[in-house]
Short mmCIF file of C-alpha atoms in Angstrom, two decimals:
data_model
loop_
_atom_site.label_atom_id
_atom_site.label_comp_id
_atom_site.label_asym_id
_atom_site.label_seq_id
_atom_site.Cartn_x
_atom_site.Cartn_y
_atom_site.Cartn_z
CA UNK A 1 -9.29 -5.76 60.07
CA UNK A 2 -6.00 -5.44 58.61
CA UNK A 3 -4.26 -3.80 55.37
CA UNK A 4 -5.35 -5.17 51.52
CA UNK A 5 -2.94 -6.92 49.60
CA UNK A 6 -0.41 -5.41 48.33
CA UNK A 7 0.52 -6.95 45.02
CA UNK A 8 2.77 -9.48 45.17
CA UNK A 9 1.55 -10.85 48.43
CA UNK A 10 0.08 -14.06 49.08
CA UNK A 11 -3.65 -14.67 50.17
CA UNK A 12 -5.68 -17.46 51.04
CA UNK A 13 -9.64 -17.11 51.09
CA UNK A 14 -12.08 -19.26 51.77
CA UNK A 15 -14.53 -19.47 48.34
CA UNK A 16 -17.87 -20.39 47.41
CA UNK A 17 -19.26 -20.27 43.99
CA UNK A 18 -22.44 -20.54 42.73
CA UNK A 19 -24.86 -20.24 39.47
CA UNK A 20 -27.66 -18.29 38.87
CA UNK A 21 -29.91 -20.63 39.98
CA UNK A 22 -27.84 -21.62 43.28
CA UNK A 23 -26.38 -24.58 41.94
CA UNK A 24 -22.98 -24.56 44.30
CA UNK A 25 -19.88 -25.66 41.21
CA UNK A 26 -17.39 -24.28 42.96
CA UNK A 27 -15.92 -24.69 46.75
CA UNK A 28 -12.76 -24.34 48.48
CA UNK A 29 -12.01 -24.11 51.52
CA UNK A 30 -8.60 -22.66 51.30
CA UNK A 31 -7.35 -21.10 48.38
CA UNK A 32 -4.14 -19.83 47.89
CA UNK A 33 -2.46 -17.63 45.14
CA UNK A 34 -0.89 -14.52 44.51
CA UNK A 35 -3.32 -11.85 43.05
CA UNK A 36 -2.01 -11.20 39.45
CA UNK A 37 -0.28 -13.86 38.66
CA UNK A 38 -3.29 -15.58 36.96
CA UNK A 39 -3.78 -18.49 38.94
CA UNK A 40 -7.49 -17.56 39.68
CA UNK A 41 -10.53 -16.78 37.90
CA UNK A 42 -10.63 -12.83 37.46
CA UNK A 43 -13.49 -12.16 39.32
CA UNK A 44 -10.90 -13.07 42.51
CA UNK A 45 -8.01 -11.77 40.59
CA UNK A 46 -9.48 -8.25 40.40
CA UNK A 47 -12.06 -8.80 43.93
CA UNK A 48 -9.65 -10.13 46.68
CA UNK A 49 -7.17 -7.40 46.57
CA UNK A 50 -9.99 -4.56 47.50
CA UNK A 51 -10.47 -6.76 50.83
CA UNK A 52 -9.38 -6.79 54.19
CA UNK A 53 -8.48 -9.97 56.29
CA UNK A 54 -11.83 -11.34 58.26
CA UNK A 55 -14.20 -9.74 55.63
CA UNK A 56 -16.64 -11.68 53.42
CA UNK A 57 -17.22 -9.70 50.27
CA UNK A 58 -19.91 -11.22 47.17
CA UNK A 59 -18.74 -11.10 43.78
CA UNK A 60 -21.13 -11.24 41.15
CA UNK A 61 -19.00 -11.92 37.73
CA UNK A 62 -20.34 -11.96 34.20
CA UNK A 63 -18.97 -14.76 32.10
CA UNK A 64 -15.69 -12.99 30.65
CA UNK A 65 -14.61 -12.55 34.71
CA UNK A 66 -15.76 -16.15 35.05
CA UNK A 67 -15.25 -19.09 33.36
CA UNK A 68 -15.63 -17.27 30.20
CA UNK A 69 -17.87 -17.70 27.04
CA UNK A 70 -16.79 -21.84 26.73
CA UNK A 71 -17.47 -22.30 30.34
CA UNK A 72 -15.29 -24.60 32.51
CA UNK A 73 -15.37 -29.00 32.82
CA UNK A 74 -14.04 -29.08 35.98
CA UNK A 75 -15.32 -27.09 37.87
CA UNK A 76 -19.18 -27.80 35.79
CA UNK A 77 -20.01 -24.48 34.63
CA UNK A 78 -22.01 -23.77 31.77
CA UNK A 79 -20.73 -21.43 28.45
CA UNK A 80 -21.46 -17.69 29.03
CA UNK A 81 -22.32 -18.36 32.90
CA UNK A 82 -22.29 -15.56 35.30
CA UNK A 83 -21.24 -16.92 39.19
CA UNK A 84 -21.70 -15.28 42.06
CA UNK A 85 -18.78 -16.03 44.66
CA UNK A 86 -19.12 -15.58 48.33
CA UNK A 87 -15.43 -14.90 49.33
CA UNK A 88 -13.94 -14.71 52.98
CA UNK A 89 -10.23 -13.16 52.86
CA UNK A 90 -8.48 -15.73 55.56
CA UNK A 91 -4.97 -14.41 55.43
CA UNK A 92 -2.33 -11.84 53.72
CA UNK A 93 0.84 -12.53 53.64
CA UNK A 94 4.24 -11.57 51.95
CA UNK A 95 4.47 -13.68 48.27
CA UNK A 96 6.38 -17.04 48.22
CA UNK A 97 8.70 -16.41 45.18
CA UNK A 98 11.55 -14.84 46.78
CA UNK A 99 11.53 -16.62 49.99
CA UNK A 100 13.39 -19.64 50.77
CA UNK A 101 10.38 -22.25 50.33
CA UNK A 102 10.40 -26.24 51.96
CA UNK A 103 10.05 -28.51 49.16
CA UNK A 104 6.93 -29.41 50.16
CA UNK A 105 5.52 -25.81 49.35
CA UNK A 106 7.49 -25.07 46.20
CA UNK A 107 5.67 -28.52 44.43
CA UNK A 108 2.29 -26.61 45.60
CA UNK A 109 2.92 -23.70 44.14
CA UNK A 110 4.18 -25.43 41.28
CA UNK A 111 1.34 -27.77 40.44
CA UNK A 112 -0.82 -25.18 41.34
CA UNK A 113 0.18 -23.01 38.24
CA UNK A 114 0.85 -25.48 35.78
CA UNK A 115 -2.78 -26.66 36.46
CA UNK A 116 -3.84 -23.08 35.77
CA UNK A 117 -1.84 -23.20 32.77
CA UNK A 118 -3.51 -26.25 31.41
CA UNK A 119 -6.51 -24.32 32.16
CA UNK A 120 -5.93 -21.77 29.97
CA UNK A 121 -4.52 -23.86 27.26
CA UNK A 122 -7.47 -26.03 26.95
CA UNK A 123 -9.34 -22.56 26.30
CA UNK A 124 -6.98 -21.50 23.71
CA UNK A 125 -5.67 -18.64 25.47
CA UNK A 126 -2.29 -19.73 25.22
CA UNK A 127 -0.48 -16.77 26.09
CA UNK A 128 -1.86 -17.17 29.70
CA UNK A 129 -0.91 -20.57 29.73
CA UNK A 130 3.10 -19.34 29.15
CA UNK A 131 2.40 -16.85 31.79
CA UNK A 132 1.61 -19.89 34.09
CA UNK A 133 4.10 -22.37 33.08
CA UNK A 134 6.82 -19.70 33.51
CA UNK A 135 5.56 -18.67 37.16
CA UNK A 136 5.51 -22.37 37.87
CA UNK A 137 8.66 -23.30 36.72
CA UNK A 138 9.91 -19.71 39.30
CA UNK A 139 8.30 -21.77 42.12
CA UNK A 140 9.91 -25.43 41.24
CA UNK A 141 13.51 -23.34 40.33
CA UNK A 142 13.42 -20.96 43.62
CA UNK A 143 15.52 -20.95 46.50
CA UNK A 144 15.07 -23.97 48.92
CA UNK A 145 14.36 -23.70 52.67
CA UNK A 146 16.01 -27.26 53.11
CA UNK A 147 17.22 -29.55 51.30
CA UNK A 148 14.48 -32.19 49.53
CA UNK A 149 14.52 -35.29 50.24
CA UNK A 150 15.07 -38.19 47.80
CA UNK A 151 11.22 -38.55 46.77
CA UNK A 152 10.43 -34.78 46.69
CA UNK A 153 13.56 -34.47 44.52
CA UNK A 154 11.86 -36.65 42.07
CA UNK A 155 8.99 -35.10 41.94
CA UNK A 156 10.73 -31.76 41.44
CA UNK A 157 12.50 -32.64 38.31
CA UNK A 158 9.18 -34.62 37.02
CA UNK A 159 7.69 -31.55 37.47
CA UNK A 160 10.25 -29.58 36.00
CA UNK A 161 10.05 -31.60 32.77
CA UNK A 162 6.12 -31.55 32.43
CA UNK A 163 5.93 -27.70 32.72
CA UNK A 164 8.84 -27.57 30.35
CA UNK A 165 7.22 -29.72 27.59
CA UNK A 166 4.17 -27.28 28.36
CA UNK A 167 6.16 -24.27 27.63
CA UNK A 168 7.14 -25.84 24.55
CA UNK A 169 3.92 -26.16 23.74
CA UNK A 170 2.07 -23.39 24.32
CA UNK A 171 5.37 -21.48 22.63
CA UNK A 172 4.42 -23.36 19.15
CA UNK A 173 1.12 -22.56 19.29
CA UNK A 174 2.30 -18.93 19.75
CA UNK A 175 4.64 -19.62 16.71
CA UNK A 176 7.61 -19.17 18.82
CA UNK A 177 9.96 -22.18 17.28
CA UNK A 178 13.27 -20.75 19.02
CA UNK A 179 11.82 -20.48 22.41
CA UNK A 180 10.20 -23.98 21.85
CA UNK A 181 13.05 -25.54 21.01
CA UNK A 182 14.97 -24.04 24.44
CA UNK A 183 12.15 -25.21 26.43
CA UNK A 184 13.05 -28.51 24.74
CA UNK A 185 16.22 -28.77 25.08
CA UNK A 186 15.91 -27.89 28.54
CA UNK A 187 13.34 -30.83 29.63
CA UNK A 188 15.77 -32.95 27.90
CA UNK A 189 18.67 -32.08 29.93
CA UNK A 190 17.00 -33.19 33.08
CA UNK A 191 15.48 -36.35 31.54
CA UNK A 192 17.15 -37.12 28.14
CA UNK A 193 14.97 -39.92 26.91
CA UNK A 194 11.97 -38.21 27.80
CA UNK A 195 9.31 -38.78 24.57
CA UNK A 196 6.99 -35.75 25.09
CA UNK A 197 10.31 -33.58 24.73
CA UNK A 198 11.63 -35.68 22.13
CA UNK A 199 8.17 -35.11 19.99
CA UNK A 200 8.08 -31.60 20.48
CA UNK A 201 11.84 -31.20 19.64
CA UNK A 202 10.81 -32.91 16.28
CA UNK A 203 7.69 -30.55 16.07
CA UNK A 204 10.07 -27.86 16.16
CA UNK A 205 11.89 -29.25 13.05
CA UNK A 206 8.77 -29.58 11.31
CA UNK A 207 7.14 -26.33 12.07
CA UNK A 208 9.70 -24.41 10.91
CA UNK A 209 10.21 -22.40 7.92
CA UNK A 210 12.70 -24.79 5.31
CA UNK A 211 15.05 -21.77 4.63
CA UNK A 212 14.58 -18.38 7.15
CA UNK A 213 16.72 -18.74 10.31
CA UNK A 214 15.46 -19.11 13.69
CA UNK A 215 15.22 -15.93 15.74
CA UNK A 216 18.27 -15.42 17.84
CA UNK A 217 16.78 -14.16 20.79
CA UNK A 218 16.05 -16.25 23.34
CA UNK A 219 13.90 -16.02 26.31
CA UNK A 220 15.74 -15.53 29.90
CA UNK A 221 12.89 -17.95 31.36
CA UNK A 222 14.93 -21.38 29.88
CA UNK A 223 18.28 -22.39 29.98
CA UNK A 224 20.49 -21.53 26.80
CA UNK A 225 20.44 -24.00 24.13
CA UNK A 226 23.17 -27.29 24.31
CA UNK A 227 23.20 -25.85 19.95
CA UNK A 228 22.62 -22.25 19.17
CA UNK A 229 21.59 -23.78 15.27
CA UNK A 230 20.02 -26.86 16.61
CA UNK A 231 17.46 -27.78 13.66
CA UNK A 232 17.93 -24.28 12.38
CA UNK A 233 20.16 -24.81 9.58
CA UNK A 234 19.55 -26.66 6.36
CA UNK A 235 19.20 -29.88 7.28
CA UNK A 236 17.15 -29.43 10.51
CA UNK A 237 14.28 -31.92 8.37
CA UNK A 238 17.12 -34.67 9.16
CA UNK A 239 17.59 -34.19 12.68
CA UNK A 240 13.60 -33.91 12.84
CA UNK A 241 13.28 -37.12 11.81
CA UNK A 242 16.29 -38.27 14.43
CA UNK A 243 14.34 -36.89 17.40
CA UNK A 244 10.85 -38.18 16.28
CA UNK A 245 12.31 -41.79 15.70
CA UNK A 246 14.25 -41.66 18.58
CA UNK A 247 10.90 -40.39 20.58
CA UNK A 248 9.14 -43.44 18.77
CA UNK A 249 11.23 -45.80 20.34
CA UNK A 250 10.34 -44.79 24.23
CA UNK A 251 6.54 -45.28 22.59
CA UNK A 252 5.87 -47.33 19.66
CA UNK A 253 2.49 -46.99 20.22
CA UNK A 254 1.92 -43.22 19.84
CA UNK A 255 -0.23 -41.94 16.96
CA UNK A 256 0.96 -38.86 17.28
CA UNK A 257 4.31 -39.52 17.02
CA UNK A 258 3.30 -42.19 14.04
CA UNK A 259 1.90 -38.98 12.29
CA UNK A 260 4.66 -36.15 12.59
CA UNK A 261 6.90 -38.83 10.88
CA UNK A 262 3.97 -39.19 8.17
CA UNK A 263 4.60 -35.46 7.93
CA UNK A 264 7.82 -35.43 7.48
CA UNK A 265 8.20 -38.25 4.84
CA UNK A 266 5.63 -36.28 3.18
CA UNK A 267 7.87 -32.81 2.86
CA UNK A 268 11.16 -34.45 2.40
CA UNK A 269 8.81 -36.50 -0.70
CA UNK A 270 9.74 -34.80 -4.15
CA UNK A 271 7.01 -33.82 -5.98
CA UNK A 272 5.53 -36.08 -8.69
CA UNK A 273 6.11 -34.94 -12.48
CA UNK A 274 3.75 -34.62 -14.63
#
């Protein structure tokens, strides 16, 4: 009994999901999310909302409303796999994101999402995974119902920073250098020796074009850049290799790092005559 969600409400369900053969992969007691926001499969996505509170509804989802054609590690699902999903709407309630939230519940929501993000990253679908990052980042950014304490404070700006270098991220695999670069810049203005933003800052500098300008928009989702050029202008290959050194320093052992620099002293090489 009860209304449906209306969309940007809050559920939580109770879900069970198994494979055609009854193999259980998936179960969860409690489940929370926000219908639309992408934090679920889309079987549950599109399912939930056509519910009432107390009901138990059976979703039977082919692959692309599942796990999709790869399939999923964690939960064990196979590629192309169907699931049926035995779902039991537990509660509707208003959405989180423009309340006042404890601490406690806005690193939920925030891990929760970022997770989902690195779900769809690892797929490739990378424009989900911004979608995520961004809606994460809402959560860890919105208004507080009391202040945090010492530890969760912490863990609020660690989290801040990881979904940041995420956005980064996912933004150069979209070919967005401008946007990368703010998510950047902003991960290193809470932590400024941190050496995932460092080595994505140098990225940057490497992925983009030697002579057309950065974009000047800039998305409203990160704070403005500390330098509207910053490794936009000529000599952006210099301050690449700055960054990348400097990143290289907080972890000598990184390969990855070891091979952007390889990168660069490869472009900034002039070509052999002839």
């Amino acid at each position: 009994g009860g209304p449906r969600p209306l969309p940007g409400q809050e559920v939580s369900v109770k879900v069970l999901g198994a494979l055609e053969d009854g193999g259980l992969v998936e179960r969860d007691p409690r489940l929370i999310f926000v219908p639309g926001h992408g934090d679920v499969v889309e079987a549950l996505e599109l399912g939930v909302p056509t519910m009432q509170p107390g009901e138990v509804s059976f979703f039977l989802a082919a692959f692309p409303y599942a796990y999709g054609r790869p399939g999923s590690r964690e939960p064990d699902v196979p590629p192309e796999a169907p699931l049926l999903f035995e779902v039991t709407l537990i509660e509707v309630r208003d959405g989180p994101d423009p309340q006042p939230l404890p601490p406690a519940v806005r690193l939920r929501l925030g891990s929760q999402r970022r997770e989902r993000g690195n779900f769809h990253f690892a797929r490739g679908d990378f424009a989900a995974a911004l979608r995520s990052y961004r809606l994460s980042l809402r959560a860890l950014d919105g208004p507080a119902a009391a202040p945090p304490g010492p530890e969760e404070e912490e863990e609020l700006r660690e989290q801040r920073v990881k979904c940041l270098n995420n956005c980064a991220a996912a933004e150069l695999k979209l070919g967005r250098a401008e946007e990368a670069l703010a998510a950047c810049e902003a991960a290193l203005r809470i932590c400024p020796d941190n050496g995932r933003a460092l080595l994505r800052r140098g990225q940057v500098g490497l992925a983009s074009p030697r002579t057309a300008p950065l974009p000047s928009a800039r998305p409203s989702s990160y704070p403005p850049l500390l330098s509207p050029q910053l490794l936009a202008e000529q000599g952006r290959d210099a301050e690449a290799a700055l960054v990348l050194k400097r990143a290289l320093e907080l972890d000598p052992a990184s390969k990855v790092i070891h091979t952007e620099l390889s990168r660069l002293a490869k472009r900034q090489s002039p070509p052999s005559s002839t």
